[in-house]
Short mmCIF file of C-alpha atoms and ligand atoms in Angstrom, two decimals:
data_model
loop_
_atom_site.label_atom_id
_atom_site.label_comp_id
_atom_site.label_asym_id
_atom_site.label_seq_id
_atom_site.Cartn_x
_atom_site.Cartn_y
_atom_site.Cartn_z
CA MET K 948 -28.69 -23.72 -5.88
CA ASN K 949 -29.50 -22.91 -2.31
CA PRO K 950 -33.01 -21.19 -2.36
CA THR K 951 -32.27 -19.24 0.92
CA ALA K 952 -29.25 -17.73 -0.65
CA VAL K 953 -31.29 -16.60 -3.68
CA ALA K 954 -33.83 -14.90 -1.39
CA ASN K 955 -30.83 -12.86 0.04
CA LYS K 956 -29.40 -12.08 -3.41
CA GLU K 957 -26.48 -9.63 -3.13
CA LYS K 958 -24.90 -7.49 -5.86
CA ILE K 959 -21.26 -7.57 -5.50
CA LEU K 960 -19.09 -5.10 -7.44
CA ALA K 961 -15.34 -5.60 -7.87
CA VAL K 962 -12.99 -3.05 -9.29
CA LEU K 963 -9.68 -4.74 -10.19
CA TYR K 964 -6.87 -4.17 -12.51
CA THR K 965 -6.57 -5.50 -16.13
CA ALA K 966 -4.22 -8.27 -16.95
CA GLY K 967 -5.19 -8.92 -20.55
CA LYS K 968 -3.07 -11.67 -22.14
CA TYR K 969 -1.10 -12.17 -18.90
CA ALA K 970 -4.35 -13.44 -17.20
CA LYS K 971 -4.33 -16.50 -19.52
CA GLU K 972 -0.61 -17.05 -19.43
CA GLN K 973 -0.57 -16.78 -15.53
CA PRO K 974 -3.99 -18.00 -13.91
CA LYS K 975 -2.46 -17.10 -10.46
CA LEU K 976 -3.05 -13.49 -11.32
CA LEU K 977 -6.21 -13.72 -9.30
CA GLY K 978 -6.69 -9.93 -8.44
CA THR K 979 -7.57 -9.06 -12.08
CA ILE K 980 -10.77 -8.46 -14.00
CA GLU K 981 -10.17 -11.61 -16.06
CA ASN K 982 -9.60 -14.05 -13.04
CA LYS K 983 -12.06 -12.13 -10.81
CA LEU K 984 -10.39 -13.13 -7.51
CA GLY K 985 -11.38 -16.69 -8.26
CA ILE K 986 -14.82 -16.31 -6.63
CA LYS K 987 -17.10 -15.90 -9.65
CA ASP K 988 -18.51 -19.45 -9.74
CA TRP K 989 -18.79 -19.51 -5.92
CA LEU K 990 -20.85 -16.31 -5.86
CA GLU K 991 -22.97 -17.12 -8.90
CA SER K 992 -23.80 -20.64 -7.55
CA GLN K 993 -25.26 -18.94 -4.52
CA GLY K 994 -27.52 -16.82 -6.78
CA HIS K 995 -25.44 -13.59 -6.24
CA GLU K 996 -24.84 -11.10 -9.00
CA TYR K 997 -21.11 -10.42 -9.51
CA ILE K 998 -19.94 -7.42 -11.61
CA VAL K 999 -16.17 -6.96 -12.14
CA THR K 1000 -14.69 -4.04 -13.96
CA ASP K 1001 -11.54 -1.81 -14.25
CA ASP K 1002 -13.46 1.26 -15.34
CA LYS K 1003 -13.29 3.51 -12.23
CA GLU K 1004 -12.94 7.06 -13.22
CA GLY K 1005 -15.67 9.73 -13.48
CA PRO K 1006 -19.39 9.63 -12.98
CA ASN K 1007 -20.09 7.60 -16.15
CA SER K 1008 -17.69 4.79 -15.25
CA GLU K 1009 -18.96 1.22 -14.72
CA PHE K 1010 -17.82 1.67 -10.95
CA GLN K 1011 -20.21 4.62 -10.48
CA LYS K 1012 -23.03 3.03 -12.58
CA HIS K 1013 -23.04 -0.18 -10.63
CA ILE K 1014 -22.36 1.17 -6.97
CA LYS K 1015 -25.87 2.66 -7.06
CA ASP K 1016 -27.36 -0.74 -6.27
CA ALA K 1017 -24.44 -2.82 -5.10
CA THR K 1018 -24.58 -4.19 -1.55
CA CYS K 1019 -20.88 -5.15 -1.44
CA VAL K 1020 -17.98 -3.52 -3.20
CA ILE K 1021 -14.50 -4.95 -3.52
CA THR K 1022 -11.76 -2.59 -4.44
CA THR K 1023 -8.02 -2.91 -4.55
CA PRO K 1024 -5.16 -0.44 -3.70
CA PHE K 1025 -3.29 -1.50 -6.89
CA HIS K 1026 -6.07 0.04 -9.12
CA PRO K 1027 -8.02 2.14 -6.50
CA ALA K 1028 -11.62 2.84 -7.08
CA TYR K 1029 -12.01 6.00 -4.90
CA LEU K 1030 -15.05 5.45 -2.65
CA THR K 1031 -15.51 9.17 -1.76
CA ARG K 1032 -18.38 10.68 0.29
CA ASP K 1033 -20.07 11.77 -3.05
CA VAL K 1034 -19.83 8.18 -4.43
CA MET K 1035 -21.17 6.73 -1.19
CA ASN K 1036 -24.11 9.21 -1.38
CA LYS K 1037 -25.17 7.41 -4.56
CA ALA K 1038 -24.66 3.91 -2.90
CA ASP K 1039 -27.91 3.55 -1.05
CA LYS K 1040 -27.64 -0.24 -0.63
CA LEU K 1041 -24.01 -0.50 0.18
CA LYS K 1042 -23.28 -2.40 3.46
CA ILE K 1043 -19.70 -3.60 3.12
CA ALA K 1044 -16.59 -2.33 1.35
CA ILE K 1045 -13.79 -4.94 1.21
CA THR K 1046 -10.24 -4.04 0.21
CA ALA K 1047 -8.56 -6.95 -1.70
CA GLY K 1048 -5.16 -6.24 -0.09
CA VAL K 1049 -4.09 -3.95 2.79
CA GLY K 1050 -4.70 -0.19 2.99
CA SER K 1051 -8.30 1.28 2.74
CA ASP K 1052 -7.35 4.94 2.40
CA HIS K 1053 -9.17 5.06 -0.96
CA ILE K 1054 -12.25 4.89 0.95
CA ASP K 1055 -13.52 7.91 2.88
CA LEU K 1056 -13.50 6.13 6.20
CA ASN K 1057 -15.22 8.92 8.06
CA ALA K 1058 -18.13 8.88 5.48
CA ALA K 1059 -18.37 5.01 5.78
CA ASN K 1060 -18.72 5.46 9.54
CA GLU K 1061 -21.48 7.92 9.21
CA ARG K 1062 -23.25 5.67 6.64
CA LYS K 1063 -22.51 2.55 8.85
CA ILE K 1064 -20.82 0.87 5.99
CA THR K 1065 -18.35 -1.81 7.15
CA VAL K 1066 -14.85 -1.43 5.72
CA ALA K 1067 -12.71 -4.67 5.94
CA GLU K 1068 -9.32 -5.53 4.43
CA VAL K 1069 -7.36 -8.80 4.23
CA THR K 1070 -4.98 -7.81 7.01
CA GLY K 1071 -1.48 -9.38 6.66
CA SER K 1072 -2.21 -10.79 3.30
CA ASN K 1073 0.77 -8.99 1.56
CA VAL K 1074 2.95 -7.72 4.43
CA VAL K 1075 5.91 -10.01 3.63
CA ALA K 1076 5.71 -9.04 -0.08
CA VAL K 1077 6.00 -5.31 0.86
CA ALA K 1078 8.69 -5.85 3.48
CA GLU K 1079 10.76 -7.74 0.88
CA HIS K 1080 10.22 -4.90 -1.55
CA VAL K 1081 11.39 -2.34 0.98
CA LEU K 1082 14.69 -4.35 1.55
CA MET K 1083 15.16 -4.62 -2.17
CA THR K 1084 14.52 -0.93 -2.64
CA ILE K 1085 16.84 0.15 0.20
CA LEU K 1086 19.64 -2.02 -1.24
CA ASN K 1087 18.80 -0.78 -4.85
CA LEU K 1088 19.29 2.89 -3.67
CA VAL K 1089 22.15 2.50 -1.29
CA ARG K 1090 24.20 0.37 -3.74
CA ASN K 1091 23.11 2.64 -6.57
CA PHE K 1092 21.95 -0.46 -8.53
CA VAL K 1093 19.52 1.15 -11.10
CA PRO K 1094 22.06 3.38 -12.85
CA ALA K 1095 24.50 0.48 -12.72
CA HIS K 1096 22.12 -1.83 -14.56
CA GLU K 1097 21.00 0.88 -17.07
CA GLN K 1098 24.60 1.46 -17.94
CA ILE K 1099 25.11 -2.26 -18.72
CA MET K 1100 21.96 -2.35 -20.82
CA ARG K 1101 23.21 0.60 -22.84
CA GLY K 1102 26.35 -1.28 -23.72
CA GLU K 1103 28.77 0.82 -21.59
CA TRP K 1104 31.15 -0.10 -18.81
CA ASP K 1105 32.09 2.58 -16.33
CA VAL K 1106 32.70 1.42 -12.77
CA ALA K 1107 33.53 4.95 -11.28
CA GLN K 1108 30.33 6.42 -12.61
CA VAL K 1109 28.29 4.13 -10.41
CA ALA K 1110 30.86 3.53 -7.55
CA ARG K 1111 30.97 7.31 -6.86
CA ASN K 1112 27.54 7.01 -5.24
CA SER K 1113 27.53 3.45 -3.83
CA TYR K 1114 27.61 2.60 -0.19
CA ASP K 1115 27.17 -0.26 2.14
CA LEU K 1116 23.90 -0.66 4.21
CA GLU K 1117 26.12 -1.91 7.15
CA GLY K 1118 26.74 0.88 9.47
CA LYS K 1119 23.83 3.09 8.48
CA VAL K 1120 20.85 4.26 10.71
CA VAL K 1121 17.68 3.07 9.30
CA GLY K 1122 14.21 4.23 10.66
CA THR K 1123 10.70 3.20 10.00
CA ILE K 1124 7.65 5.53 10.15
CA GLY K 1125 5.04 3.11 11.36
CA ALA K 1126 6.19 -0.22 13.07
CA GLY K 1127 3.09 -2.36 12.40
CA ARG K 1128 3.10 -5.56 10.51
CA ILE K 1129 5.14 -4.31 7.64
CA GLY K 1130 7.33 -1.86 9.55
CA TYR K 1131 8.28 -4.56 11.96
CA ARG K 1132 8.98 -7.23 9.24
CA VAL K 1133 11.26 -4.58 7.56
CA LEU K 1134 13.20 -4.29 10.90
CA GLN K 1135 13.40 -8.01 11.26
CA ARG K 1136 14.89 -8.24 7.75
CA LEU K 1137 17.27 -5.39 8.40
CA LYS K 1138 18.72 -6.98 11.56
CA PRO K 1139 21.31 -9.28 9.88
CA PHE K 1140 22.62 -6.25 7.83
CA ASP K 1141 24.43 -4.93 10.91
CA CYS K 1142 23.01 -1.42 10.66
CA LYS K 1143 24.44 1.11 13.13
CA GLU K 1144 21.05 1.63 14.68
CA LEU K 1145 17.37 0.79 13.91
CA LEU K 1146 14.76 3.44 14.91
CA TYR K 1147 10.96 3.73 14.67
CA PHE K 1148 8.54 6.49 14.91
CA ASP K 1149 4.91 5.45 15.72
CA TYR K 1150 2.24 6.47 18.34
CA GLN K 1151 1.70 2.87 19.06
CA ALA K 1152 4.75 1.42 20.90
CA LEU K 1153 6.03 -2.06 20.09
CA PRO K 1154 5.80 -4.54 22.91
CA LYS K 1155 9.16 -4.53 24.75
CA ASP K 1156 10.09 -8.08 23.72
CA ALA K 1157 9.44 -7.37 20.05
CA ALA K 1158 11.46 -4.10 20.12
CA ASP K 1159 14.31 -6.00 21.97
CA ALA K 1160 14.19 -8.90 19.52
CA VAL K 1161 15.20 -6.64 16.61
CA GLY K 1162 17.12 -3.99 18.82
CA VAL K 1163 15.02 -1.00 17.72
CA ARG K 1164 14.72 2.29 19.48
CA ARG K 1165 11.64 4.38 19.52
CA VAL K 1166 11.89 8.20 18.75
CA ASP K 1167 8.90 10.31 19.74
CA ASP K 1168 9.37 13.34 17.65
CA LEU K 1169 9.26 13.01 13.85
CA LYS K 1170 11.92 15.80 13.15
CA ASP K 1171 14.21 14.34 15.78
CA PHE K 1172 13.65 10.93 14.19
CA LEU K 1173 14.31 12.11 10.64
CA SER K 1174 17.47 13.95 11.67
CA GLN K 1175 19.04 10.71 12.93
CA CYS K 1176 18.23 8.37 9.96
CA ASP K 1177 20.41 7.74 6.90
CA ILE K 1178 17.59 5.74 5.54
CA VAL K 1179 13.85 6.39 6.14
CA THR K 1180 11.22 3.75 5.15
CA VAL K 1181 7.48 4.70 5.43
CA ASN K 1182 5.12 2.00 6.53
CA ALA K 1183 2.12 3.78 8.03
CA PRO K 1184 -1.36 4.01 6.51
CA LEU K 1185 -2.48 7.23 4.73
CA HIS K 1186 -4.97 9.11 6.85
CA GLU K 1187 -5.44 12.82 7.92
CA GLY K 1188 -2.34 12.63 10.17
CA THR K 1189 0.06 11.20 7.56
CA HIS K 1190 -1.00 13.08 4.40
CA HIS K 1191 2.02 14.89 3.21
CA LEU K 1192 3.97 14.05 6.46
CA ILE K 1193 7.13 14.26 4.39
CA ASN K 1194 7.00 17.75 2.91
CA ASP K 1195 9.48 20.68 2.23
CA ASP K 1196 9.52 21.48 6.00
CA THR K 1197 10.02 17.92 7.45
CA ILE K 1198 12.60 17.07 4.64
CA LYS K 1199 14.79 19.90 5.95
CA SER K 1200 15.16 17.72 9.18
CA MET K 1201 16.37 14.67 7.11
CA LYS K 1202 20.17 14.15 6.90
CA PRO K 1203 21.66 15.62 3.74
CA GLY K 1204 22.33 12.59 1.37
CA SER K 1205 19.83 10.33 2.98
CA TRP K 1206 17.46 7.89 1.22
CA LEU K 1207 13.69 7.79 1.49
CA ILE K 1208 11.60 4.69 0.79
CA ASN K 1209 7.86 4.79 0.48
CA THR K 1210 5.86 1.64 -0.17
CA ALA K 1211 2.85 2.75 2.03
CA ARG K 1212 0.91 5.41 0.11
CA GLY K 1213 2.05 8.07 -2.41
CA ALA K 1214 0.25 10.96 -0.68
CA ILE K 1215 2.26 10.48 2.56
CA CYS K 1216 5.11 12.11 0.71
CA ASP K 1217 4.72 15.43 -1.16
CA ALA K 1218 6.03 14.28 -4.58
CA ALA K 1219 6.99 17.83 -5.82
CA ALA K 1220 8.97 18.40 -2.48
CA VAL K 1221 10.69 15.09 -2.89
CA LYS K 1222 11.66 15.97 -6.50
CA ARG K 1223 12.95 19.27 -5.41
CA ALA K 1224 14.97 17.81 -2.54
CA MET K 1225 16.51 15.18 -4.96
CA ALA K 1226 17.47 17.94 -7.43
CA SER K 1227 19.20 19.87 -4.63
CA GLY K 1228 21.05 16.79 -3.43
CA HIS K 1229 19.29 16.81 0.07
CA ILE K 1230 17.79 13.53 -0.74
CA ASN K 1231 20.09 11.04 -2.50
CA GLY K 1232 17.38 8.62 -3.56
CA TYR K 1233 13.71 7.92 -3.40
CA GLY K 1234 12.08 4.60 -4.13
CA GLY K 1235 8.80 2.61 -3.67
CA ASP K 1236 5.76 1.70 -5.59
CA VAL K 1237 3.04 3.94 -4.49
CA TRP K 1238 1.74 7.19 -6.09
CA ASP K 1239 -0.64 9.90 -5.10
CA THR K 1240 -2.70 9.08 -8.27
CA GLN K 1241 -2.89 5.67 -9.64
CA PRO K 1242 -2.32 4.94 -12.45
CA ALA K 1243 0.29 7.66 -12.30
CA PRO K 1244 0.18 10.11 -15.21
CA ALA K 1245 3.09 10.09 -17.72
CA ASP K 1246 4.29 13.41 -16.46
CA HIS K 1247 4.12 12.59 -12.74
CA PRO K 1248 7.14 14.34 -10.94
CA LEU K 1249 8.41 11.06 -9.49
CA ARG K 1250 8.94 9.59 -12.93
CA SER K 1251 11.51 12.29 -13.55
CA ALA K 1252 12.90 12.86 -10.04
CA PHE K 1253 16.68 12.30 -10.03
CA ASN K 1254 19.58 13.12 -7.64
CA THR K 1255 22.46 15.52 -8.68
CA MET K 1256 24.16 12.62 -10.42
CA GLY K 1257 21.14 11.66 -12.56
CA GLY K 1258 20.26 8.57 -10.43
CA GLY K 1259 18.53 7.73 -7.22
CA ASN K 1260 15.11 6.84 -8.64
CA ALA K 1261 13.80 3.28 -7.71
CA MET K 1262 10.25 3.69 -8.39
CA THR K 1263 7.92 0.96 -9.83
CA ALA K 1264 4.26 0.64 -10.56
CA HIS K 1265 2.28 -0.47 -7.52
CA ILE K 1266 3.49 -3.91 -7.40
CA SER K 1267 4.92 -4.68 -4.03
CA GLY K 1268 1.98 -6.18 -2.34
CA THR K 1269 0.61 -7.96 -5.36
CA SER K 1270 3.04 -10.92 -5.64
CA LEU K 1271 1.43 -14.10 -6.76
CA ASP K 1272 1.70 -15.55 -3.32
CA SER K 1273 -0.12 -12.35 -1.94
CA GLN K 1274 -2.76 -12.54 -4.52
CA GLU K 1275 -3.67 -16.05 -3.37
CA ARG K 1276 -3.92 -14.82 0.23
CA TYR K 1277 -6.00 -11.70 -0.45
CA ALA K 1278 -8.31 -13.69 -2.81
CA ASN K 1279 -9.01 -16.24 -0.21
CA GLY K 1280 -9.35 -13.56 2.45
CA VAL K 1281 -11.96 -11.66 0.39
CA LYS K 1282 -14.00 -14.91 -0.02
CA GLU K 1283 -13.89 -15.49 3.84
CA ILE K 1284 -14.93 -11.87 4.55
CA LEU K 1285 -17.88 -12.27 2.08
CA ASP K 1286 -18.77 -15.69 3.51
CA ASN K 1287 -18.91 -14.19 6.98
CA TYR K 1288 -21.01 -11.34 5.72
CA PHE K 1289 -23.54 -13.50 3.90
CA ASN K 1290 -23.80 -15.87 6.81
CA LYS K 1291 -23.87 -13.13 9.48
CA LYS K 1292 -20.80 -14.60 11.08
CA GLU K 1293 -18.33 -12.52 13.14
CA GLN K 1294 -15.55 -11.12 11.08
CA ASN K 1295 -11.90 -11.60 12.03
CA PRO K 1296 -11.46 -8.40 14.20
CA ALA K 1297 -8.01 -7.86 12.69
CA ASN K 1298 -9.61 -7.44 9.31
CA LEU K 1299 -12.01 -4.70 10.37
CA ILE K 1300 -11.08 -1.02 9.73
CA VAL K 1301 -14.46 0.59 10.50
CA THR K 1302 -17.66 -1.07 11.57
CA ASP K 1303 -20.91 -0.15 13.36
CA GLY K 1304 -20.09 3.52 12.79
CA GLN K 1305 -16.60 3.41 14.49
CA TYR K 1306 -13.01 2.88 13.72
CA ALA K 1307 -12.17 -0.72 14.66
CA SER K 1308 -8.50 -0.23 13.66
CA LYS K 1309 -6.06 1.83 15.72
CA ALA K 1310 -3.77 2.25 12.71
CA TYR K 1311 -5.72 5.02 10.93
CA GLY K 1312 -4.72 7.88 13.28
CA LYS K 1313 -4.95 8.63 16.96
CA ARG K 1314 -8.73 9.18 17.72
P1 NAI X 2243 -0.41 -2.02 10.37
O1 NAI X 2243 -1.81 -1.55 10.74
O2 NAI X 2243 -0.05 -3.30 10.88
O3 NAI X 2243 0.62 -0.84 10.87
C1 NAI X 2243 0.59 0.35 10.57
C2 NAI X 2243 1.35 1.18 11.68
O4 NAI X 2243 1.52 2.53 11.35
C3 NAI X 2243 0.63 1.07 13.02
O5 NAI X 2243 1.51 0.66 14.03
C4 NAI X 2243 0.18 2.62 13.18
O6 NAI X 2243 0.17 2.92 14.57
C5 NAI X 2243 1.33 3.28 12.51
N1 NAI X 2243 0.94 4.68 12.25
C6 NAI X 2243 -0.30 5.16 11.88
N2 NAI X 2243 -0.20 6.49 11.70
C7 NAI X 2243 0.99 6.87 12.00
C8 NAI X 2243 1.67 8.13 12.07
N3 NAI X 2243 1.03 9.25 11.92
N4 NAI X 2243 2.97 8.10 12.44
C9 NAI X 2243 3.60 6.97 12.65
N5 NAI X 2243 3.07 5.76 12.72
C10 NAI X 2243 1.77 5.68 12.29
O7 NAI X 2243 -0.34 -1.82 8.81
P2 NAI X 2243 0.62 -2.73 7.77
O8 NAI X 2243 0.01 -3.96 7.45
O9 NAI X 2243 2.01 -2.60 8.35
O10 NAI X 2243 0.43 -1.68 6.47
C11 NAI X 2243 0.79 -0.34 6.58
C12 NAI X 2243 0.30 0.33 5.34
O11 NAI X 2243 1.24 -0.18 4.28
C13 NAI X 2243 -1.04 0.03 4.82
O12 NAI X 2243 -1.99 0.77 5.47
C14 NAI X 2243 -0.98 0.37 3.42
O13 NAI X 2243 -1.24 1.78 3.08
C15 NAI X 2243 0.48 0.05 2.98
N6 NAI X 2243 0.59 -1.13 2.20
C16 NAI X 2243 1.16 -1.02 0.83
C17 NAI X 2243 1.22 -2.16 0.07
C18 NAI X 2243 1.80 -2.08 -1.31
O14 NAI X 2243 1.44 -2.86 -2.05
N7 NAI X 2243 2.66 -1.13 -1.52
C19 NAI X 2243 0.56 -3.44 0.45
C20 NAI X 2243 0.15 -3.48 1.92
C21 NAI X 2243 0.15 -2.37 2.63
#
């Protein structure tokens, strides 16, 4: 054991999701309380204390108990421990909050800035997994796959029941809100489908060569953008400027019968408004894997949101960015961020969301 490291003993608290029996069956499930991001031995061999829990809700949770003297906290968007201003007020020793994955909206970033807590995430670790999930969900909805599969599982056979709401992706206008790492990868993957047009809405413009490579056109006004899309995919972080960006009012600008895919963050879309728009037929389908509360309660409106034909729901639990390939990348990334922190080495700038009391990332709203 390195005696210097013991002198700088850190308390690292990780809040991860539970895998139970699946952790033994599949050791690559690294982002779980059982497999602990694969860094337990590495941390403990340096004399650090490493607490891992899934208990995150309320003032008596293990999360709130241990945050009081933790110096580093690791959280994950898949089972978010909400690092609110109130929780931070109890966390006197906290220096760095690391997101095992991408998306740090479960952390009050303004409060972290005031407290000079660094927030870092493993940028890029799961962007391919999400882009693939977006494509899968678009195809699921447009081709009306879920009702088709459910019918077969029920032992039935009725082609017309499914075909009455099944279309081609070819020839449709598809737009992404946010054209960053995921949004751009979605556009790249859409290109071979011969869509009528690809659009994006983002306050940061794509470099011209990147836009030309996928043939995407930028639209500056959200309502104008929405009115042109048959399919809208949301790929922007959740922040003050995107909370309920899709609501009763903006949905009115969407094309009647269009599809909406949200794998970014649940609270970007007003779930009740989406459910109403599906019931009225204005939105033909909604899919994604993110919820405004996670785990989503059994009576969450998006569990029972259907179009006028009883279909159009392609929701899953928050799984898109936690493929096993992604887990390996974000586990390694967390280790690298911690190693830089322990050894006072410069962090990869792309991983920094806030640091030294300022936003380091341009993705969390125009500032
Ligand atoms: P990124 O930082 O590469 O790109 C985000 C883009 O959104 C930026 O170009 C930014 O300018 C744009 N943006 C921000 N606010 C906007 C607004 N008001 N309107 C339009 N565009 C806006 O981030 P990346 O890697 O593409 O990830 C995006 C988000 O996807 C993450 O913040 C996270 O919330 C979510 N995500 C979800 C995962 C899942 O498992 N479902 C996994 C990974 C990320």
